[in-house]
Amino acid sequence: MSTDTMDLLDVLLMRVLDGEATPDERAKLLKLADAEPRLAEMKELRSRLREALSDRASEAPEVVAEVLAALVIDDGWAETADLLRSELEVGSVDMVEQVMDSLEVGCEPAVRISALHDGELDPAERVELAQTLGRSAITDMTDWADIGRHLREALHAEVKAVDLMDTWGLVAVRVGMTNPEEVPGWEPIADELREALREAATLTAQDEVALTAAVMNSLPREESIEDEPTEVSAPLDEQPAWIRWASKPWMIPIILIALVAIYQNRDLKEEQPEVQETVAAVEEPSLVEAFVIAAQNQVLVEDLALGDEVTVAVFQAEDGAPLFLMIDEGDEEEATL
Amino acid sequence: MNGLLPLLAALTLGVGTPADVGPTTMISQQHKGTKVKAKAKAPAVNVQLMVVHASEGEAYVDPQLERLEKHLQFLRYDNYRVLDVHRSPVVKGKTTTFAIEGGRKVSIDLLEKNKEEVRLRVQMFKDGKKLVDTTVRVKRGSTFVVAGPKHKGGILLLPITANY
């Protein structure tokens, strides 16, 4: 069939659809349709077309409806649908049955509810549909959700689990890439990203202090603060016992004798080296000298209790730096940090 | 009265001196004529507490704070002057108290001590009220800083170092 013939057939068909075709043109259209090789085997279609053109010759025929009806009658899809149905029967779950059962509800409201559930309706349609919905719509939508769940479960059960994590590495080697992770031209972008992440992820010293303070202040206080214990001192007029005893006149000779005895005893001790004595009562540290602050400091706060209105921020600028316990005494002056 | 008893004992027995009898635990043993006296040692550490005034103004850092200077940069002060340096042994079982500026006191107790570290209880008081009561575990020779008390338009920093 030539292009001209096809064009003529189209023109005649359009005139028939518009109701403008003369009887001669209708006859010519039927003649051309019979001669069209692609329509030759579609007898039902040609029959419907002939019927449409002959029965209501004076009216604009429902050619489209007739043709579509003919196509539905024998379009070859039924066999495909059957095959598809058989393929989709997964294990004990007949998805098609479930889907079709639901579609049978099927009619327009159910389809529209489904469209609503899937977010496919525009706002005006949603409002319109919402006004028509009763409580059964909830049940319907729940049914649709169940169907979706069944479908997902059935599909997941059939899908073969394949780990593709290493696939690109193998492909990259095959195509000659030495580093599968390398993306040419990506480095400048990576630098920008790296810098942006570093800026976003690093707290300023003030933020770090504020964060630490917030965390520490949110911790429960385990014990209440008691006031500083009052120091109890001895009365000023009470003298040590040895002064009171030594001030008595009759004690003077005794003291003198005792001093002599002590002196003699010292000599005696020098003559008796076998007597060993360990006399360090207190483990005195060596001479207290000025300390140099170490380069690496390690301090851990085990316990921290605060007075009323007092807040403390505990922080360390960096590893090895001295730990800071930053106290805010809580009076009305500005914060210390 | 107790102070005189050793004296009388020395007078009567002719052995020992007042210095031999101290407040600490004494263990005496008599073994083959050898007399051994051992007294339990009370652990102690040396503590240094510096009093530093941090204020705004002309940039200055006291030379004694050389090792601390880089860690002060996050504070909003420019001027750091050492007002005082306290150094004292702190003996377990005995509270050591340092008086610092502004009517404040810092008391330190030695709770535990081993070869690597000590546990210190540090308390700060102001006008008889306790501001802070903390227990810290300090590695030998390490420094921590109690800071923040307000003083003359700035704050006080109290670097505390424990060594032994």
Coordinates of C-alpha atoms in Angstrom, one line a residue:
Chain A
M1 CA 0.0 0.0 0.0
S2 CA 1.4 3.3 -1.0
T3 CA 1.6 6.4 1.1
D4 CA -0.9 8.1 -1.2
T5 CA -3.4 5.4 -0.7
M6 CA -2.9 5.5 3.0
D7 CA -3.4 9.3 3.0
L8 CA -6.6 8.9 1.0
L9 CA -7.9 6.3 3.4
D10 CA -7.2 8.6 6.3
V11 CA -8.9 11.5 4.6
L12 CA -11.9 9.5 3.8
L13 CA -12.0 8.1 7.4
M14 CA -11.9 11.6 8.8
R15 CA -14.7 12.8 6.6
V16 CA -16.8 9.8 7.7
L17 CA -16.1 10.5 11.3
D18 CA -17.1 14.1 10.8
G19 CA -20.3 13.0 9.0
E20 CA -19.3 14.9 5.9
A21 CA -18.6 11.9 3.7
T22 CA -20.8 11.3 0.7
P23 CA -22.1 7.8 -0.2
D24 CA -19.5 7.6 -2.9
E25 CA -16.7 8.4 -0.4
R26 CA -18.0 5.8 2.1
A27 CA -18.0 3.2 -0.6
K28 CA -14.5 4.2 -1.6
L29 CA -13.4 4.0 2.0
L30 CA -14.7 0.4 2.3
K31 CA -13.0 -0.5 -0.9
L32 CA -9.7 0.9 0.3
A33 CA -10.1 -0.8 3.6
D34 CA -10.7 -4.2 1.9
A35 CA -7.6 -3.6 -0.1
E36 CA -5.4 -2.6 2.8
P37 CA -3.1 -5.6 3.5
R38 CA -2.8 -4.9 7.2
L39 CA -6.6 -4.9 7.6
A40 CA -7.1 -7.9 5.4
E41 CA -6.8 -10.4 8.3
M42 CA -8.8 -8.3 10.7
K43 CA -12.2 -9.5 9.5
E44 CA -14.1 -8.5 12.5
L45 CA -12.8 -5.0 12.3
R46 CA -13.7 -4.7 8.6
S47 CA -17.1 -6.1 9.3
R48 CA -17.8 -3.6 12.1
L49 CA -16.5 -0.8 9.8
R50 CA -18.8 -1.9 7.0
E51 CA -21.7 -2.1 9.3
A52 CA -21.0 1.3 10.7
L53 CA -20.8 2.9 7.3
S54 CA -23.8 1.2 5.8
D55 CA -26.4 1.2 8.6
R56 CA -26.5 4.9 9.4
A57 CA -25.5 6.3 6.1
S58 CA -27.1 9.6 6.8
E59 CA -25.5 10.1 10.3
A60 CA -22.0 10.4 11.6
P61 CA -21.3 6.8 12.5
E62 CA -19.8 5.6 15.8
V63 CA -16.8 4.3 13.9
V64 CA -14.4 4.7 16.8
A65 CA -16.5 2.8 19.2
E66 CA -17.0 0.0 16.6
V67 CA -13.4 -0.2 15.8
L68 CA -12.3 -0.2 19.5
A69 CA -14.9 -2.9 20.1
A70 CA -13.4 -4.9 17.3
L71 CA -9.9 -4.5 18.7
V72 CA -11.0 -5.7 22.1
I73 CA -12.6 -8.7 20.6
D74 CA -9.4 -10.1 19.2
D75 CA -6.3 -8.2 20.0
G76 CA -4.1 -11.1 20.9
W77 CA -3.7 -9.7 24.4
A78 CA -5.7 -12.3 26.1
E79 CA -3.1 -14.9 25.6
T80 CA -0.4 -12.6 26.9
A81 CA -2.5 -11.7 29.9
D82 CA -2.9 -15.4 30.7
L83 CA 0.8 -16.0 30.4
L84 CA 1.5 -13.0 32.6
R85 CA -1.1 -14.3 35.1
S86 CA 0.6 -17.7 35.3
E87 CA 4.0 -16.1 35.7
L88 CA 2.8 -13.9 38.5
E89 CA 1.5 -16.7 40.6
V90 CA 4.1 -16.8 43.3
G91 CA 4.2 -19.7 45.6
S92 CA 1.0 -20.0 47.6
V93 CA 0.2 -16.3 47.1
D94 CA -1.8 -15.6 44.0
M95 CA -1.1 -12.0 43.5
V96 CA -3.3 -11.7 40.5
E97 CA -6.3 -13.1 42.3
Q98 CA -5.8 -10.7 45.2
V99 CA -5.3 -7.8 42.9
M100 CA -8.2 -8.6 40.7
D101 CA -10.5 -9.3 43.7
S102 CA -9.7 -5.9 44.9
L103 CA -10.2 -4.4 41.5
E104 CA -13.6 -5.9 41.4
V105 CA -14.6 -3.7 44.1
G106 CA -13.8 -1.9 41.4
C107 CA -15.5 0.3 40.2
E108 CA -14.9 3.9 40.0
P109 CA -15.0 4.8 43.7
A110 CA -12.5 2.2 44.6
V111 CA -10.2 3.2 41.9
R112 CA -10.4 6.8 42.9
I113 CA -9.8 5.9 46.6
S114 CA -6.7 4.1 45.4
A115 CA -5.6 7.1 43.5
L116 CA -6.2 9.2 46.6
H117 CA -4.2 6.8 48.7
D118 CA -1.4 6.9 46.1
G119 CA -1.4 10.7 46.1
E120 CA -2.4 10.9 42.5
L121 CA -5.3 13.2 42.8
D122 CA -5.1 17.0 42.5
P123 CA -6.4 19.1 45.4
A124 CA -9.8 19.8 43.8
E125 CA -10.3 16.1 43.2
R126 CA -9.3 15.3 46.7
V127 CA -11.8 17.7 48.1
E128 CA -14.5 16.4 45.9
L129 CA -13.8 12.8 46.7
A130 CA -13.5 13.5 50.4
Q131 CA -17.1 14.9 50.4
T132 CA -18.3 11.6 49.1
L133 CA -16.4 9.3 51.3
G134 CA -18.0 7.4 54.2
R135 CA -16.5 5.4 56.9
S136 CA -16.2 2.5 54.5
A137 CA -13.5 4.4 52.7
I138 CA -11.1 3.7 55.6
T139 CA -11.8 0.0 55.3
D140 CA -11.2 0.2 51.5
M141 CA -8.0 2.0 51.9
T142 CA -6.9 -0.5 54.5
D143 CA -7.6 -3.2 52.0
W144 CA -5.5 -1.5 49.4
A145 CA -2.7 -1.2 51.9
D146 CA -3.0 -4.9 52.6
I147 CA -2.8 -5.7 49.0
G148 CA 0.3 -3.6 48.6
R149 CA 1.8 -5.4 51.5
H150 CA 1.0 -8.8 50.0
L151 CA 2.5 -7.7 46.7
R152 CA 5.7 -6.5 48.3
E153 CA 6.0 -9.7 50.4
A154 CA 5.5 -11.9 47.4
L155 CA 7.9 -10.0 45.3
H156 CA 10.6 -9.9 48.0
A157 CA 10.2 -13.7 48.4
E158 CA 10.9 -14.1 44.7
V159 CA 13.7 -11.6 44.2
K160 CA 17.1 -13.2 44.2
A161 CA 19.4 -11.7 46.7
V162 CA 22.5 -10.5 44.9
D163 CA 25.3 -8.6 46.5
L164 CA 26.5 -6.0 44.1
M165 CA 28.9 -4.3 46.4
D166 CA 31.9 -5.7 44.8
T167 CA 30.7 -5.5 41.3
W168 CA 32.0 -2.1 40.5
G169 CA 35.5 -3.0 41.8
L170 CA 35.6 -5.9 39.3
V171 CA 34.3 -3.8 36.5
A172 CA 36.7 -1.0 37.2
V173 CA 39.6 -3.4 37.0
R174 CA 38.3 -4.8 33.7
V175 CA 38.0 -1.4 32.2
G176 CA 41.5 -0.5 33.2
M177 CA 41.0 1.7 36.2
T178 CA 43.7 1.4 38.9
N179 CA 41.6 2.9 41.6
P180 CA 37.9 2.0 41.5
E181 CA 37.1 4.8 44.0
E182 CA 38.7 7.5 41.9
V183 CA 36.4 9.7 40.0
P184 CA 38.2 12.0 37.6
G185 CA 37.5 15.6 38.2
W186 CA 36.0 14.9 41.6
E187 CA 39.0 16.1 43.7
P188 CA 38.2 19.8 43.7
I189 CA 34.6 19.1 44.7
A190 CA 35.8 16.7 47.4
D191 CA 38.1 19.4 48.7
E192 CA 35.2 21.8 49.0
L193 CA 33.1 19.2 50.7
R194 CA 35.9 18.3 53.1
E195 CA 36.4 21.9 54.0
A196 CA 32.7 22.6 54.4
L197 CA 32.3 19.5 56.6
R198 CA 35.3 20.4 58.7
E199 CA 33.9 23.9 59.3
A200 CA 30.5 22.5 60.2
A201 CA 31.7 19.7 62.4
T202 CA 34.2 21.7 64.5
L203 CA 32.9 23.6 67.5
T204 CA 34.3 26.9 68.4
A205 CA 35.9 27.2 71.8
Q206 CA 32.9 29.2 73.0
D207 CA 30.4 26.6 71.6
E208 CA 32.4 23.8 73.2
V209 CA 32.4 25.6 76.5
A210 CA 28.7 26.2 76.3
L211 CA 28.0 22.7 75.3
T212 CA 30.0 21.2 78.1
A213 CA 28.4 23.6 80.6
A214 CA 25.0 22.6 79.4
V215 CA 25.8 18.9 79.7
M216 CA 27.4 19.2 83.1
N217 CA 24.6 21.4 84.4
S218 CA 22.0 18.9 83.3
L219 CA 23.6 16.1 85.3
P220 CA 21.8 15.4 88.6
R221 CA 23.6 16.5 91.8
E222 CA 24.2 13.5 93.9
E223 CA 24.7 15.3 97.2
S224 CA 23.7 18.5 98.8
I225 CA 26.2 21.1 99.6
E226 CA 26.9 21.6 103.2
D227 CA 28.3 24.8 104.5
E228 CA 32.0 25.1 105.3
P229 CA 32.5 23.4 108.7
T230 CA 33.0 25.9 111.4
E231 CA 36.5 25.8 112.8
V232 CA 36.5 25.1 116.5
S233 CA 39.5 26.6 118.2
A234 CA 40.7 26.2 121.7
P235 CA 39.9 29.1 124.1
L236 CA 42.7 31.6 124.1
D237 CA 43.1 31.6 127.8
E238 CA 43.8 27.9 128.0
Q239 CA 47.5 27.2 128.0
P240 CA 49.1 23.9 127.0
A241 CA 49.6 21.5 129.9
W242 CA 53.3 21.5 129.7
I243 CA 53.4 25.3 130.2
R244 CA 51.1 25.1 133.2
W245 CA 53.2 22.3 134.7
A246 CA 56.5 23.9 133.9
S247 CA 55.4 27.1 135.5
K248 CA 55.2 25.5 138.9
P249 CA 58.3 26.1 141.0
W250 CA 58.5 22.5 142.2
M251 CA 58.8 21.2 138.6
I252 CA 62.0 23.1 137.8
P253 CA 64.4 20.6 139.4
I254 CA 62.5 17.7 137.8
I255 CA 62.9 19.3 134.4
L256 CA 66.6 19.8 135.0
I257 CA 67.1 16.2 135.9
A258 CA 65.1 15.1 132.9
L259 CA 67.2 17.2 130.6
V260 CA 70.3 15.6 132.0
A261 CA 68.7 12.1 131.6
I262 CA 67.9 12.9 128.0
Y263 CA 71.4 14.0 127.3
Q264 CA 72.8 10.9 128.8
N265 CA 70.3 8.8 127.0
R266 CA 71.5 10.3 123.7
D267 CA 74.9 9.1 124.5
L268 CA 73.6 5.7 125.4
K269 CA 71.8 5.4 122.1
E270 CA 75.0 6.2 120.3
E271 CA 76.6 3.2 122.1
Q272 CA 73.9 0.8 121.1
P273 CA 73.9 0.6 117.3
E274 CA 71.9 -2.6 117.3
V275 CA 68.7 -0.6 118.1
Q276 CA 67.2 0.2 114.7
E277 CA 64.5 2.7 114.4
T278 CA 62.3 3.9 111.6
V279 CA 61.0 7.2 112.6
A280 CA 59.5 8.7 109.5
A281 CA 56.0 9.6 110.8
V282 CA 54.9 11.3 107.6
E283 CA 56.0 10.5 104.1
E284 CA 57.3 14.0 103.5
P285 CA 57.6 14.8 99.9
S286 CA 60.9 16.2 98.8
L287 CA 61.5 19.9 99.0
V288 CA 58.6 21.7 97.5
E289 CA 59.9 23.4 94.4
A290 CA 58.3 25.4 91.7
F291 CA 56.5 23.1 89.3
V292 CA 56.6 23.4 85.6
I293 CA 53.3 22.8 83.9
A294 CA 53.6 19.6 82.0
A295 CA 53.1 19.3 78.3
Q296 CA 50.8 16.3 78.8
N297 CA 48.3 16.6 81.6
Q298 CA 45.8 14.0 82.5
V299 CA 43.1 14.9 84.9
L300 CA 39.7 13.3 85.4
V301 CA 36.8 14.7 87.2
E302 CA 35.2 12.0 89.3
D303 CA 32.7 13.9 91.2
L304 CA 31.4 17.5 91.1
A305 CA 28.9 19.2 93.5
L306 CA 28.0 22.8 93.2
G307 CA 26.6 25.5 95.5
D308 CA 23.4 27.3 94.9
E309 CA 23.4 29.4 91.7
V310 CA 26.9 28.1 90.9
T311 CA 27.5 26.6 87.5
V312 CA 30.7 24.9 86.3
A313 CA 31.9 24.2 82.8
V314 CA 34.5 21.4 82.5
F315 CA 36.5 21.4 79.4
Q316 CA 39.8 20.7 77.9
A317 CA 41.1 22.6 74.9
E318 CA 42.9 19.7 73.4
D319 CA 44.4 16.3 74.4
G320 CA 47.1 16.9 77.0
A321 CA 46.0 20.4 77.9
P322 CA 45.2 21.2 81.5
L323 CA 41.6 20.5 82.4
F324 CA 39.6 23.7 83.2
L325 CA 36.8 23.8 85.8
M326 CA 35.3 27.2 84.8
I327 CA 33.2 28.4 87.7
D328 CA 30.4 30.9 87.5
E329 CA 29.5 32.0 90.9
G330 CA 26.1 33.1 89.8
D331 CA 25.9 36.6 91.0
E332 CA 24.5 39.4 88.9
E333 CA 27.6 40.4 87.2
E334 CA 28.2 39.3 83.6
A335 CA 29.3 35.7 83.0
T336 CA 33.0 34.9 83.4
L337 CA 33.3 33.1 80.1
Chain B
M1 CA 49.5 16.7 130.2
N2 CA 50.2 14.3 127.4
G3 CA 53.3 16.3 126.4
L4 CA 54.8 15.8 129.8
L5 CA 54.3 12.0 130.0
P6 CA 57.1 11.2 127.7
L7 CA 59.4 13.4 129.7
L8 CA 58.5 11.6 132.9
A9 CA 58.9 8.3 131.1
A10 CA 62.4 9.3 130.0
L11 CA 63.2 10.4 133.5
T12 CA 62.1 7.1 134.9
L13 CA 63.3 4.6 132.3
G14 CA 66.2 6.5 130.9
V15 CA 65.4 5.4 127.3
G16 CA 63.7 7.2 124.4
T17 CA 63.1 10.8 123.7
P18 CA 60.0 12.8 123.2
A19 CA 60.6 12.7 119.5
D20 CA 60.2 9.0 119.5
V21 CA 56.6 9.2 120.4
G22 CA 54.5 10.8 117.8
P23 CA 50.9 11.1 116.9
T24 CA 51.1 8.3 114.3
T25 CA 50.7 4.6 114.8
M26 CA 53.7 2.9 116.4
I27 CA 54.6 -0.7 116.2
S28 CA 57.2 -2.0 118.6
Q29 CA 58.9 -5.4 118.3
Q30 CA 61.3 -7.1 120.6
H31 CA 63.3 -9.7 118.7
K32 CA 66.7 -11.1 119.7
G33 CA 67.6 -8.0 121.5
T34 CA 66.9 -5.8 118.5
K35 CA 64.3 -3.2 119.0
V36 CA 62.6 -2.1 115.9
K37 CA 60.2 0.7 115.8
A38 CA 58.2 1.3 112.6
K39 CA 55.7 4.1 112.1
A40 CA 53.1 4.0 109.4
K41 CA 53.8 6.5 106.7
A42 CA 51.0 9.0 105.8
P43 CA 51.0 9.5 102.0
A44 CA 51.6 13.0 100.9
V45 CA 52.0 15.0 97.7
N46 CA 53.4 18.3 96.9
V47 CA 50.7 20.7 95.6
Q48 CA 51.3 24.0 93.9
L49 CA 48.4 26.4 93.6
M50 CA 49.0 29.5 91.5
V51 CA 46.7 32.5 91.7
V52 CA 46.4 34.2 88.4
H53 CA 44.4 37.4 87.6
A54 CA 43.0 37.4 84.1
S55 CA 41.7 40.7 82.9
E56 CA 41.0 42.6 79.7
G57 CA 43.5 45.2 78.6
E58 CA 47.0 45.3 77.5
A59 CA 48.1 41.9 76.2
Y60 CA 50.5 40.4 78.8
V61 CA 51.2 36.9 80.0
D62 CA 53.3 36.3 83.1
P63 CA 56.4 34.4 82.2
Q64 CA 55.5 31.8 84.8
L65 CA 52.5 30.9 82.7
E66 CA 54.6 30.2 79.6
R67 CA 53.4 26.6 79.3
L68 CA 49.8 27.5 80.0
E69 CA 49.7 30.4 77.5
K70 CA 48.5 28.5 74.5
H71 CA 45.7 27.0 76.5
L72 CA 44.4 30.5 77.5
Q73 CA 43.6 31.7 74.1
F74 CA 40.0 30.6 74.2
L75 CA 39.4 32.9 77.1
R76 CA 38.3 36.4 76.4
Y77 CA 41.0 38.0 78.5
D78 CA 44.3 39.5 77.3
N79 CA 46.2 40.1 80.5
Y80 CA 47.4 37.3 82.8
R81 CA 49.4 38.1 85.9
V82 CA 50.5 35.7 88.7
L83 CA 49.4 37.2 92.0
D84 CA 50.6 34.5 94.3
V85 CA 52.0 31.0 94.3
H86 CA 51.3 28.6 97.1
R87 CA 53.2 25.4 97.5
S88 CA 52.6 22.9 100.3
P89 CA 52.7 19.2 101.0
V90 CA 49.2 17.8 101.3
V91 CA 49.1 14.8 103.7
K92 CA 46.4 12.2 103.6
G93 CA 44.0 12.7 106.4
K94 CA 44.8 16.3 106.8
T95 CA 43.1 19.1 104.9
T96 CA 45.4 21.8 103.5
T97 CA 43.7 25.1 102.9
F98 CA 44.9 28.0 100.8
A99 CA 43.6 31.5 101.2
I100 CA 43.2 33.3 98.0
E101 CA 42.0 36.7 96.8
G102 CA 38.4 37.8 97.4
G103 CA 37.9 36.1 100.7
R104 CA 38.0 32.7 99.1
K105 CA 39.5 29.5 100.4
V106 CA 40.6 26.5 98.5
S107 CA 41.0 23.3 100.5
I108 CA 42.6 20.2 99.2
D109 CA 42.5 16.7 100.6
L110 CA 44.6 13.8 99.5
L111 CA 42.3 10.8 99.2
E112 CA 44.4 8.2 97.4
K113 CA 47.9 8.0 96.0
N114 CA 49.7 5.5 93.9
K115 CA 52.7 5.6 91.6
E116 CA 50.8 7.0 88.7
E117 CA 48.2 9.2 90.1
V118 CA 46.5 10.8 93.1
R119 CA 42.9 11.5 93.9
L120 CA 42.3 14.9 95.3
R121 CA 39.2 16.5 96.8
V122 CA 39.2 20.1 96.0
Q123 CA 36.7 22.5 97.6
M124 CA 36.3 26.2 97.2
F125 CA 34.6 28.4 99.7
K126 CA 33.5 32.0 99.7
D127 CA 32.3 33.8 102.7
G128 CA 31.9 30.5 104.5
K129 CA 29.8 29.0 101.8
K130 CA 30.9 26.2 99.6
L131 CA 31.0 27.0 95.9
V132 CA 32.4 23.8 94.5
D133 CA 33.2 20.4 95.8
T134 CA 35.0 18.1 93.4
T135 CA 37.0 15.0 93.4
V136 CA 39.6 14.7 90.6
R137 CA 42.0 12.0 89.6
V138 CA 45.3 13.6 88.7
K139 CA 48.1 11.9 87.0
R140 CA 51.5 12.5 88.5
G141 CA 52.8 16.0 87.6
S142 CA 49.6 17.0 85.9
T143 CA 47.9 20.4 86.2
F144 CA 44.3 21.4 86.2
V145 CA 42.8 24.8 86.5
V146 CA 40.0 26.0 88.7
A147 CA 38.9 29.3 87.1
G148 CA 36.2 31.8 87.1
P149 CA 35.9 33.6 90.4
K150 CA 35.5 37.2 89.7
H151 CA 38.2 39.6 90.8
K152 CA 38.9 43.2 90.0
G153 CA 37.1 43.3 86.6
G154 CA 38.4 40.0 85.6
I155 CA 38.6 36.5 86.9
L156 CA 41.0 34.3 88.9
L157 CA 42.6 31.3 87.4
L158 CA 44.0 28.8 89.9
P159 CA 46.3 26.3 88.2
I160 CA 46.8 23.4 90.6
T161 CA 49.6 20.9 90.1
A162 CA 50.2 17.7 92.1
N163 CA 53.6 16.1 92.1
Y164 CA 55.5 13.7 94.2

